[in-house]
Coordinates of C-alpha atoms in Angstrom, one line a residue:
X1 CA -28.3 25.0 -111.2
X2 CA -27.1 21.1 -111.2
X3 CA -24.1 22.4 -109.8
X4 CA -25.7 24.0 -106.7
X5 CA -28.0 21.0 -106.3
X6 CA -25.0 18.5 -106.0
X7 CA -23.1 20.7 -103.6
X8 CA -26.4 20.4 -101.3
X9 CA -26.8 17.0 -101.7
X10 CA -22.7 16.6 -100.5
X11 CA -23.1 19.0 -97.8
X12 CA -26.4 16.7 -96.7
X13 CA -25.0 13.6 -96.8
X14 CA -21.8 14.6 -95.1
X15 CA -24.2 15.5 -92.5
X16 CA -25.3 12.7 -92.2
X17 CA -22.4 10.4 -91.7
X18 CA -20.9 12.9 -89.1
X19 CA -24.0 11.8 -87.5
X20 CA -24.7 8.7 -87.4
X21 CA -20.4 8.4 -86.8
X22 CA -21.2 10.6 -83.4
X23 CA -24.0 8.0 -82.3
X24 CA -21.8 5.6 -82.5
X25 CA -19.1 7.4 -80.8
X26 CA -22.0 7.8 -77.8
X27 CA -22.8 4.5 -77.9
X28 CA -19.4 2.8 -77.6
X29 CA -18.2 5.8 -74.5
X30 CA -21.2 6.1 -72.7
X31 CA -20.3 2.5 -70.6
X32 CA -16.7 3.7 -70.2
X33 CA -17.2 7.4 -69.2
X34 CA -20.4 6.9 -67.0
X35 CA -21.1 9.4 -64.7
X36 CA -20.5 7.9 -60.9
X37 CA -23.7 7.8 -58.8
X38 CA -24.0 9.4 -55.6
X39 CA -26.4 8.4 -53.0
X40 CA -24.5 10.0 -49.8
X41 CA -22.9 13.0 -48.5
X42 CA -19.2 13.5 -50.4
X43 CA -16.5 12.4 -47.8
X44 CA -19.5 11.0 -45.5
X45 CA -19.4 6.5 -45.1
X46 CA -22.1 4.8 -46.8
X47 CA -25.2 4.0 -44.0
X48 CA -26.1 1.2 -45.8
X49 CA -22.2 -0.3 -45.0
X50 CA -21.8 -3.9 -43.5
X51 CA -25.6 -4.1 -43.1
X52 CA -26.4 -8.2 -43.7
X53 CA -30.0 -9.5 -43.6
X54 CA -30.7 -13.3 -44.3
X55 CA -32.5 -15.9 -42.3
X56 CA -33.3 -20.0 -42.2
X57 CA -36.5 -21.3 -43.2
X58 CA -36.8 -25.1 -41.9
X59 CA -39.7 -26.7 -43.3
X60 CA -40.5 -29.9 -41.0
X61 CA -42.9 -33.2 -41.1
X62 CA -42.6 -35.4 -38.1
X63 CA -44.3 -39.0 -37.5
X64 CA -43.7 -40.6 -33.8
X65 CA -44.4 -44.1 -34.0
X66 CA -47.0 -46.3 -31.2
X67 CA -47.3 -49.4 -29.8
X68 CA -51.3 -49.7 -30.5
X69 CA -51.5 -52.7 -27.4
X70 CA -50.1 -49.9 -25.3
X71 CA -53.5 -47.7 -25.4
X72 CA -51.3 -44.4 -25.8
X73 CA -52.7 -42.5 -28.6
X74 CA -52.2 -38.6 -27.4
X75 CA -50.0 -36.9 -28.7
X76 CA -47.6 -34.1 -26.3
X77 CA -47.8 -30.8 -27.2
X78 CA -45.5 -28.7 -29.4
X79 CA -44.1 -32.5 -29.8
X80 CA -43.5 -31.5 -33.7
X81 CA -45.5 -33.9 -35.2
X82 CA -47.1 -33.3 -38.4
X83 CA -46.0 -30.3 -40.3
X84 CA -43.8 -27.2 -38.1
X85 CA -41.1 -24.9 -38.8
X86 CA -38.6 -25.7 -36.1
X87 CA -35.9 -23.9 -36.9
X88 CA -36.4 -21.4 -38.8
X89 CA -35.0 -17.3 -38.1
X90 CA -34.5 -14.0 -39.4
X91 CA -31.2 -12.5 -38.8
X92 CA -30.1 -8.8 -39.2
X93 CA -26.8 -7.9 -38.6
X94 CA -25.2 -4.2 -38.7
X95 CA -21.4 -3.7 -38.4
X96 CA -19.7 -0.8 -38.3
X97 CA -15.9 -2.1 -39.6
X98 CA -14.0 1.2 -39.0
X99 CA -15.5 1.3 -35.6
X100 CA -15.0 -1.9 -34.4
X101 CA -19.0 -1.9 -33.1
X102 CA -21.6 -4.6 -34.4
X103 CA -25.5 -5.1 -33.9
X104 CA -27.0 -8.1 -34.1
X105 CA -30.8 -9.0 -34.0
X106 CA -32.3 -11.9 -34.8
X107 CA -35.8 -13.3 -34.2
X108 CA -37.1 -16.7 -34.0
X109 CA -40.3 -18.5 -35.2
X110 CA -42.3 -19.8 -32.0
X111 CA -45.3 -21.0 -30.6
X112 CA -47.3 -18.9 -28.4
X113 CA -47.0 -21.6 -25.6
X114 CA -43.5 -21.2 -25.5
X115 CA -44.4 -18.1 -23.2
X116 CA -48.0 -17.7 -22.9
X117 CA -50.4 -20.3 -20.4
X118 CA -53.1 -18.6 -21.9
X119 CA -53.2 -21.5 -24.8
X120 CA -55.3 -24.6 -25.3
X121 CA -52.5 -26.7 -24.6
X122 CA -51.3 -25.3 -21.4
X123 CA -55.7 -25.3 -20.4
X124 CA -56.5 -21.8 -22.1
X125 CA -58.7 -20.5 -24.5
X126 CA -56.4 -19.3 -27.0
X127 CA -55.4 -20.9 -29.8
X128 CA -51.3 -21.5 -30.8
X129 CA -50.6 -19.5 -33.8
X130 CA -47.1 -19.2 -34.7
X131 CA -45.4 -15.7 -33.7
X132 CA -41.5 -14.2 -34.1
X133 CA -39.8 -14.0 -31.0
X134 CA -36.4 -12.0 -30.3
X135 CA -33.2 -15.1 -30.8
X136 CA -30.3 -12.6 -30.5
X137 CA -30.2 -9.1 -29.9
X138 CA -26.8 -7.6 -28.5
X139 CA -24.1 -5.1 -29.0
X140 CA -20.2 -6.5 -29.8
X141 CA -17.1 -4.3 -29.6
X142 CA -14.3 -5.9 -31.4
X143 CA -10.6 -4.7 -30.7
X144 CA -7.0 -5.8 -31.2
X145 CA -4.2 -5.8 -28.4
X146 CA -1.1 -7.1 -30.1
X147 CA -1.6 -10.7 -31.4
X148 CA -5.3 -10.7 -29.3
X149 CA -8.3 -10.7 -31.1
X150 CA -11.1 -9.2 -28.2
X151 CA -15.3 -9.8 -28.2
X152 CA -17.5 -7.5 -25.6
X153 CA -21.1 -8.7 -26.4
X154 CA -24.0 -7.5 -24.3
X155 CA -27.6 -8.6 -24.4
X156 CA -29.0 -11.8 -25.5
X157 CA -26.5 -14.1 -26.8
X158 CA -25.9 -18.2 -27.5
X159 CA -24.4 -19.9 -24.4
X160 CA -20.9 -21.6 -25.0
X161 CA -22.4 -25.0 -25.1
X162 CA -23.8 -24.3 -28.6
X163 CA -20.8 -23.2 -30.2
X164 CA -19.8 -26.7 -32.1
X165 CA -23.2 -26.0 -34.3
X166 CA -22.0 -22.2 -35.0
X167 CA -18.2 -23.5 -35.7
X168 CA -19.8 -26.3 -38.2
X169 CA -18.9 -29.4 -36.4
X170 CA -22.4 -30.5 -35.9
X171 CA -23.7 -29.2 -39.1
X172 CA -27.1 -31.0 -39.1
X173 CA -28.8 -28.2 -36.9
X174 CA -32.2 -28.2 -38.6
X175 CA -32.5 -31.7 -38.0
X176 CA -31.8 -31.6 -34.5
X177 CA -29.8 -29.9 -31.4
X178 CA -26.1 -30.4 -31.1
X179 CA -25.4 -32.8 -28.4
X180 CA -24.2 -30.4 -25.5
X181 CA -27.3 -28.6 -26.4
X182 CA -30.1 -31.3 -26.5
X183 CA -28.6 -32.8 -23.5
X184 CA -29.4 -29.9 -21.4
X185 CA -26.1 -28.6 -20.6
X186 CA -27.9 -24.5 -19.9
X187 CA -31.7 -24.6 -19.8
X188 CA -31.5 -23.1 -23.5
X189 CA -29.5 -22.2 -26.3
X190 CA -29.2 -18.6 -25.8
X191 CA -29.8 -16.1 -22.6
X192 CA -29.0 -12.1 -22.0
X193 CA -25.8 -11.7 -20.2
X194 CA -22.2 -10.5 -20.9
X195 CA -19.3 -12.0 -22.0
X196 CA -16.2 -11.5 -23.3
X197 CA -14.4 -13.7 -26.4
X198 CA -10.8 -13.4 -26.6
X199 CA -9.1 -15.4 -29.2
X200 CA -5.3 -15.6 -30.7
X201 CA -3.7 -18.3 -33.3
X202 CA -5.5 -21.9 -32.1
X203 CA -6.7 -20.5 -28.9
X204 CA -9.7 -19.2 -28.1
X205 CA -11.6 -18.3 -24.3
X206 CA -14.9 -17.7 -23.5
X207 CA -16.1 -16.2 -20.3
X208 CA -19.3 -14.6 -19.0
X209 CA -22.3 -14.2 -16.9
X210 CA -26.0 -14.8 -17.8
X211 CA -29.4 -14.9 -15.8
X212 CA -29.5 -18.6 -16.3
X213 CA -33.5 -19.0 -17.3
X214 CA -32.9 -19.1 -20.9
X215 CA -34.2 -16.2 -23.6
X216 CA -37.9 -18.1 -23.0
X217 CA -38.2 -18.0 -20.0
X218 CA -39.7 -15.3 -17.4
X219 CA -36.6 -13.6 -15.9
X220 CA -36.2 -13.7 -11.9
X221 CA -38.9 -17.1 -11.9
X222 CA -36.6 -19.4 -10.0
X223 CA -34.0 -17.6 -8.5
X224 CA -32.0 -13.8 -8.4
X225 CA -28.7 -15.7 -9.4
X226 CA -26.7 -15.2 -12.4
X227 CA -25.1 -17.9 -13.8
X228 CA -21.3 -17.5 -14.8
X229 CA -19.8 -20.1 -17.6
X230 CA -16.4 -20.2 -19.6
X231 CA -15.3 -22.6 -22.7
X232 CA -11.5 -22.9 -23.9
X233 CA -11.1 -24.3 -27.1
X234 CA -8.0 -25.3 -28.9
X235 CA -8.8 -25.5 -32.7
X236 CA -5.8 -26.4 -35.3
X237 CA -6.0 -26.8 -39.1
X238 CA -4.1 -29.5 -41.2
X239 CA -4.4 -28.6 -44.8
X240 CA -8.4 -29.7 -45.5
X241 CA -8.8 -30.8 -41.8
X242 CA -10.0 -29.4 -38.4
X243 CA -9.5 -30.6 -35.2
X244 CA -10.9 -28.9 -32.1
X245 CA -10.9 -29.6 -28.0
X246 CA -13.8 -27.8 -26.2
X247 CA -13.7 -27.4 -22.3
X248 CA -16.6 -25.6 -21.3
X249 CA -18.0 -25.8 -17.5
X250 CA -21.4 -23.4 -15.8
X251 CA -21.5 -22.2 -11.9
X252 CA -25.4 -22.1 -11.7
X253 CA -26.3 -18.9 -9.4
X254 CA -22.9 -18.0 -8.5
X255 CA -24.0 -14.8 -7.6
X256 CA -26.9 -12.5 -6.8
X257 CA -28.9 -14.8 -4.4
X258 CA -31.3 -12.8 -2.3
X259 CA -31.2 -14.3 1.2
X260 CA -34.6 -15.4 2.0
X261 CA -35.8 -16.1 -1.1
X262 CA -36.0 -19.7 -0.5
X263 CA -38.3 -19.8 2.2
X264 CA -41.6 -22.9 2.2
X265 CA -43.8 -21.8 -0.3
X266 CA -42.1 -18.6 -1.6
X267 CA -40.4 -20.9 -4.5
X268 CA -39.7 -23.9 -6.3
X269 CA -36.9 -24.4 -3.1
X270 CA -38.5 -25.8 -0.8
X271 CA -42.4 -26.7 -1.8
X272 CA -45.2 -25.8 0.8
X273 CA -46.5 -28.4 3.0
X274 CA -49.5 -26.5 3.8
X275 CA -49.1 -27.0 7.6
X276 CA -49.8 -23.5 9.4
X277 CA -47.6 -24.9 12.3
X278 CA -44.8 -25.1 10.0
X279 CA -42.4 -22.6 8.5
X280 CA -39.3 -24.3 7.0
X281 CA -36.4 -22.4 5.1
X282 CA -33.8 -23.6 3.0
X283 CA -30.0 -22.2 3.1
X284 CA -29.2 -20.6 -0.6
X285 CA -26.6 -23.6 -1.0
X286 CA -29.5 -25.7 -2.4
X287 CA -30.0 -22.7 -5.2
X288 CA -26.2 -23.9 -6.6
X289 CA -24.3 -26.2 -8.8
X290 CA -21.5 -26.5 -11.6
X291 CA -21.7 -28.8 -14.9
X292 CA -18.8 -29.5 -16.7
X293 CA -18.0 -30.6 -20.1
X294 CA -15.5 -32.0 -22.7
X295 CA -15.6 -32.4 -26.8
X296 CA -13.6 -33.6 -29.5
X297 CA -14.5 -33.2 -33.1
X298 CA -12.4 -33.8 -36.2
X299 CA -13.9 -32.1 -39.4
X300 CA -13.6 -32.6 -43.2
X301 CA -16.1 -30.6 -44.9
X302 CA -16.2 -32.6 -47.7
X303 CA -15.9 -36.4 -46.0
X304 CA -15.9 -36.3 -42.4
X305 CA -17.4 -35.0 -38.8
X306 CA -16.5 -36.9 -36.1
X307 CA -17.6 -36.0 -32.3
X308 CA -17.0 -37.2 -29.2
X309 CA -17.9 -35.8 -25.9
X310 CA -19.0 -36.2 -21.7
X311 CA -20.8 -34.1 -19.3
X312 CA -20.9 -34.6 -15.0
X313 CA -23.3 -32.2 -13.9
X314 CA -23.8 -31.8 -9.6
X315 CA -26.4 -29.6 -7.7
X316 CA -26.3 -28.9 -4.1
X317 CA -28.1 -30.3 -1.1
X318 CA -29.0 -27.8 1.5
X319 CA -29.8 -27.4 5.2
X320 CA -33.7 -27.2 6.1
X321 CA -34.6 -25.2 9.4
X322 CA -38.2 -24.7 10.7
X323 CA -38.7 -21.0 11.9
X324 CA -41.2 -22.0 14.2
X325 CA -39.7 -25.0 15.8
X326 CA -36.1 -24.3 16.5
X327 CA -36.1 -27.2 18.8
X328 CA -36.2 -29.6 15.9
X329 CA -33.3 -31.2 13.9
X330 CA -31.6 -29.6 11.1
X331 CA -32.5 -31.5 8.2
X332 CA -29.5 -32.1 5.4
X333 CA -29.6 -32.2 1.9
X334 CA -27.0 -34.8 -0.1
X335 CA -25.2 -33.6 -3.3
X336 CA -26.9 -35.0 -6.3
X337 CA -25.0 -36.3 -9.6
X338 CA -25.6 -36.4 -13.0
X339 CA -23.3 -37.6 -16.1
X340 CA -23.9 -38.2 -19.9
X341 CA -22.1 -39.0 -23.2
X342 CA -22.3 -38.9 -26.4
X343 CA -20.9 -39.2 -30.2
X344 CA -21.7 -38.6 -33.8
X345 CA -20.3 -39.5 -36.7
X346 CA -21.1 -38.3 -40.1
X347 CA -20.0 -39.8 -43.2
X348 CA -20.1 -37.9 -47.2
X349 CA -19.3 -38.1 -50.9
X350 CA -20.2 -35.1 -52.4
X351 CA -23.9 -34.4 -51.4
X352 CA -24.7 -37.4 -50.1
X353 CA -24.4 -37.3 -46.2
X354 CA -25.2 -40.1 -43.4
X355 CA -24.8 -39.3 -39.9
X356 CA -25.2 -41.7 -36.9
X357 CA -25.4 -40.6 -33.2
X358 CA -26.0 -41.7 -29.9
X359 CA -26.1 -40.4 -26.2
X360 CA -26.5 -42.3 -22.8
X361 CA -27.1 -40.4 -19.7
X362 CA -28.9 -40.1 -16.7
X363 CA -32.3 -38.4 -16.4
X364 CA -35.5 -38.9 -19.3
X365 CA -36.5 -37.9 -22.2
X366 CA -33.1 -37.3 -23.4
X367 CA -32.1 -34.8 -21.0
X368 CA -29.2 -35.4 -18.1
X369 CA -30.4 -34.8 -14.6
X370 CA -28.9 -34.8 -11.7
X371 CA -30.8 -37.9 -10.0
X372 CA -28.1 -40.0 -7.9
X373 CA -25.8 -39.8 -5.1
X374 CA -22.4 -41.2 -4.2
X375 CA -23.2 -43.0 -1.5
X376 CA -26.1 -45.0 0.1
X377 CA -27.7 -43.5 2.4
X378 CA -28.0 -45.6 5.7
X379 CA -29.2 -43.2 8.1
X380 CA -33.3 -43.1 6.5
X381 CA -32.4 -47.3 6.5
X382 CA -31.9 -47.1 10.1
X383 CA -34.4 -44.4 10.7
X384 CA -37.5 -45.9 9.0
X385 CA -39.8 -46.8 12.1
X386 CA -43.0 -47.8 10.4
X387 CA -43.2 -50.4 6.9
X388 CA -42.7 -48.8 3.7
X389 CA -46.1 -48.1 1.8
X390 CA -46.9 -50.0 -1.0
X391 CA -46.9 -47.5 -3.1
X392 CA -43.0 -46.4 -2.8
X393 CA -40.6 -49.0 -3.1
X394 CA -37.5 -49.6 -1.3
X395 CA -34.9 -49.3 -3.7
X396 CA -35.7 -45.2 -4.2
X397 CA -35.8 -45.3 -0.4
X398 CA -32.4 -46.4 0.4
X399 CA -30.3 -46.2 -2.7
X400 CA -30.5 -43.1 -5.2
X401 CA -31.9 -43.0 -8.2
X402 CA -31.2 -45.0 -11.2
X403 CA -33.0 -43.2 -13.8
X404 CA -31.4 -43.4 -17.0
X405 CA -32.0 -43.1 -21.0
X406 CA -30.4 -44.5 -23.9
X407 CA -30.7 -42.5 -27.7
X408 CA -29.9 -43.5 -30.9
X409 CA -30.3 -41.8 -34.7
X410 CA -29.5 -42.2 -38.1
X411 CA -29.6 -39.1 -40.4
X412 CA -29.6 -39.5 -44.5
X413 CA -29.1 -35.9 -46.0
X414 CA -29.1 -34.6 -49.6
X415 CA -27.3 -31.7 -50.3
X416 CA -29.0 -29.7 -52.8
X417 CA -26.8 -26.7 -53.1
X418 CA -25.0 -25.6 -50.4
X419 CA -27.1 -23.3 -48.6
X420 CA -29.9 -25.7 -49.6
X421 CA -30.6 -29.5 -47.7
X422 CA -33.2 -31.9 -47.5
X423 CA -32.9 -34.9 -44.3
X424 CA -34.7 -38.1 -43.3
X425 CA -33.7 -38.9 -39.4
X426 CA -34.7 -41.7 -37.6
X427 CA -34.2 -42.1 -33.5
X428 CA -34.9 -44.2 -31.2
X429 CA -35.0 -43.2 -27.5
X430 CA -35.7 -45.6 -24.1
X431 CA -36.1 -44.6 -20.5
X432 CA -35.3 -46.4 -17.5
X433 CA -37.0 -45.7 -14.2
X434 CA -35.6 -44.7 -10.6
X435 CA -35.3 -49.0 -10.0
X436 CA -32.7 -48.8 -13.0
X437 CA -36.0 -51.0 -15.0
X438 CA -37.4 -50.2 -18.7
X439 CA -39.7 -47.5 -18.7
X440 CA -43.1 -49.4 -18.6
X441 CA -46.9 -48.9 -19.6
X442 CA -49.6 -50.5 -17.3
X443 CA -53.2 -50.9 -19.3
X444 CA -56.2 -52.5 -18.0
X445 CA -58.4 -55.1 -20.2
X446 CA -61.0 -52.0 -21.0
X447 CA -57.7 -50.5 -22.3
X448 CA -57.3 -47.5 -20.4
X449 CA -53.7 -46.9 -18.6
X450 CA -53.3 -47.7 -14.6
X451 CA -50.4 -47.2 -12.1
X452 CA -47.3 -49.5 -11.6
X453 CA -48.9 -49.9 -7.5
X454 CA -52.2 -51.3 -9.3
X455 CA -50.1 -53.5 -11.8
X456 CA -48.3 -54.6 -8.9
X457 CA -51.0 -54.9 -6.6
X458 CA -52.4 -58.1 -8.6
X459 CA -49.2 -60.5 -7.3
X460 CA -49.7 -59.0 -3.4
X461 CA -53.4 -59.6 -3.6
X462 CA -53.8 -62.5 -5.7
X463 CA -56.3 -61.0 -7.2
X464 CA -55.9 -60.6 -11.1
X465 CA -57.4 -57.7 -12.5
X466 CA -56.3 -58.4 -16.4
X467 CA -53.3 -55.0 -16.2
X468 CA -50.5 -55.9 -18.6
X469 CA -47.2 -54.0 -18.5
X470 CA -45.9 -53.4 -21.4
X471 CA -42.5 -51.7 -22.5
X472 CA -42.2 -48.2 -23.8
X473 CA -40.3 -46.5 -26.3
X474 CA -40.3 -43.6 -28.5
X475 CA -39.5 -43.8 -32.1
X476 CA -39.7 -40.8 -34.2
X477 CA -39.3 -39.9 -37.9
X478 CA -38.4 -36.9 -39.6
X479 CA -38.2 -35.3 -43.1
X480 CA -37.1 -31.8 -42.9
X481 CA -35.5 -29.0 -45.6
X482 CA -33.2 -26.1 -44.6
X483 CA -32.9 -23.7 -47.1
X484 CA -30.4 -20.4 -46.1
X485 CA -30.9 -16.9 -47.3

């Protein structure tokens, strides 16, 4: 009987050790030999493939200083003072590698008076809320032809002018524009059209055609042109440096100008001077003009971005006819001329960052116009029968415009991690008026703002009504984070 009770208790625990010895057998295979998870169809590609979703978020607080004697208290709108988000997107992008086919979409944070005049601060009832708004959304085919890399890209699209911020020469995008870009080089950074991006070794040419409004802007509103633009860039790498040389240059309404579309009144051509009698037209020469451009930029990521760069913008007089009175003089247009420069230089150790920049240029506000001509213009000296008014003075009679503005900045940066940033910018901008003079505020004694004429009006009259001038500037500050997903 003890007998049989031991060989039961043996066969028990041998049992038992076989298994606990086969859990542990389980335990130690199971991560070796797992079983291979399928979510698709067996020989099928995966849909999910080369699909990329991140975005920007660019908190923002800005501060523009006044001169309290200058009664100017208002502020502009959509100036980005206080808190904003500037700069801050969604991106989507879905390639399709074996194919050589990529989507991309992106959308944009905006205010609702970037395209609506239904707001308060275009003199509607609605208020500005914050909205997304379509940034990029096209179609690229990419193909090889020997040692040629080849782009197709239809739909909206960035304009050649803000490639240095894409290529990471100007790298402080959340702060502010890239020089090419703030200067006004296209109307904004991105537009629909098509282009086509060929590259090979250092070389690398851009050319397309857009509808020249900008992505914000209401499509056929000025003109029926299309732009056409082309950048060729020469990029070579030294060990931990980059070097690049930029040439882009714009043809504004090259083609696609309807022929009476800049009749008196019908446009922004040729303004109506509400005479019934009247009928003038203006030839589509008017509607055209080419800016050109040049940049230089030597990189470091770790020490160094340097920048230098020039634009010489021109727009086209035209030839204004009266329908009605053929038996009156053709009256011509002159050329108008525009240039502007500007350099950066941004300095780092490790995640400490201090950039400098300044531009010069003709126009205001920081944007090159084309306000001047190349030569005097003689014939309104010798045709002027009657005094000039008061109110218009002689120099913007007979000599072009002189209208220019100086910028400067300083940007401090803080590199948290690297696809996280926090910046403190300073600038400092001044505009000078037609007469080449400092932009000037006029303000009364009651301290409400009058004209230069009444300002002026004081010497010619003898009669002092108390209306200081004083000088204008802008001064703004900015603290802003960029953190990339």
């Amino acid at each position: 009987m003890l007998k049989a009770e031991n060989k039961i208790c043996n066969y028990f625990s041998f049992f038992k050790w076989s298994l606990f010895y086969f859990f542990i057998a389980i335990s130690f295979s199971y991560p070796i030999y797992s079983e291979k998870v399928i979510t698709q169809k067996i020989d099928e590609p995966d849909d999910f493939y080369g699909l990329r979703i991140g975005g920007v978020v660019s908190p923002s607080f800005g501060y523009r200083t006044r001169d309290k004697s200058s009664g100017l208290t208002g502020t502009n709108s959509n100036d980005q003072n206080g808190f904003s988000l500037p700069w801050t997107l969604l991106t989507i992008n879905k390639e399709w590698e074996d194919k050589g086919w990529e989507l991309e979409l992106w959308f944009e944070l905006l205010r609702a008076n970037s395209f609506s005049n239904d707001t308060t601060s275009t003199g509607g009832t609605r208020a500005d809320p914050y909205t997304l708004g379509i940034r990029r959304g096209n179609i690229q085919k990419k193909m090889a032809t020997g040692n040629f890399h080849h782009k197709f890209i239809f739909g909206m699209q960035e304009n050649p002018n803000t490639f240095t911020q894409w290529n990471g020469s100007w790298d402080w995008r959340y702060i502010d524009r890239s020089p090419m870009e703030s200067l006004g080089f296209f109307a904004a950074p991105a537009d629909l059209g098509f282009s086509w991006l060929v590259e090979s070794s250092i070389f690398q040419l851009h050319l397309g055609l857009a509808n020249g409004e900008g992505y914000r802007s209401v499509q056929n509103q000025e003109s029926s042109g299309i732009d056409a633009y082309g950048r060729f860039s020469i990029m070579p790498n030294f060990d931990e440096w980059k070097l690049g040389l930029h040439f882009i240059g714009r043809s504004k309404n090259l083609v696609g100008l309807a022929g009476n579309e800049c009749i008196e009144g019908r446009s922004n051509c040729l303004l109506s001077d509400n005479d019934v009698f009247t009928r003038k037209e203006i030839d589509l020469r008017s509607r055209k003009g080419e800016t050109l451009g040049a940049e230089i930029t030597l990189d470091h990521i770790k020490y160094l971005h340097l920048g230098l760069g020039g634009m010489i913008r021109r727009d086209y007089g035209g030839e204004i006819r009266d329908r009605l009175r053929q038996d009156l003089p053709v009256e011509y247009g002159r050329d108008q001329f525009g240039k502007a420069a500007y350099t950066w230089l941004g300095v780092g150790w490790e995640d400490i960052w201090a950039v400098f920049r300044a531009e010069a240029g003709t126009g205001s506000s920081g944007v090159m116009r084309a306000n001047f001509q190349t030569k005097d213009e003689p014939f309104q000296r010798l045709g002027l029968t009657e005094p000039i008014p008061l109110e218009i003075d002689p120099a913007t009679v007979l000599y072009s415009s002189k209208a220019y503005f100086i910028r400067k900045s300083i940007l401090l940066e803080y590199r948290i991690d690297s696809n996280m940033r926090l910046g403190l910018s300073y600038s400092h901008l001044v505009n000078h008026n037609e007469k080449g003079e400092r932009q000037r505020t006029f303000i009364d004694p009651i301290g409400d703002e009058r004209t230069q004429r009444e300002y002026e009006s004081q010497f010619i009259t003898q009669v002092n009504r108390g209306i200081l001038s004083y000088a204008r500037k802008e001064d703004r500050i900015f603290l802003r984070a960029s953190f990339i997903f």
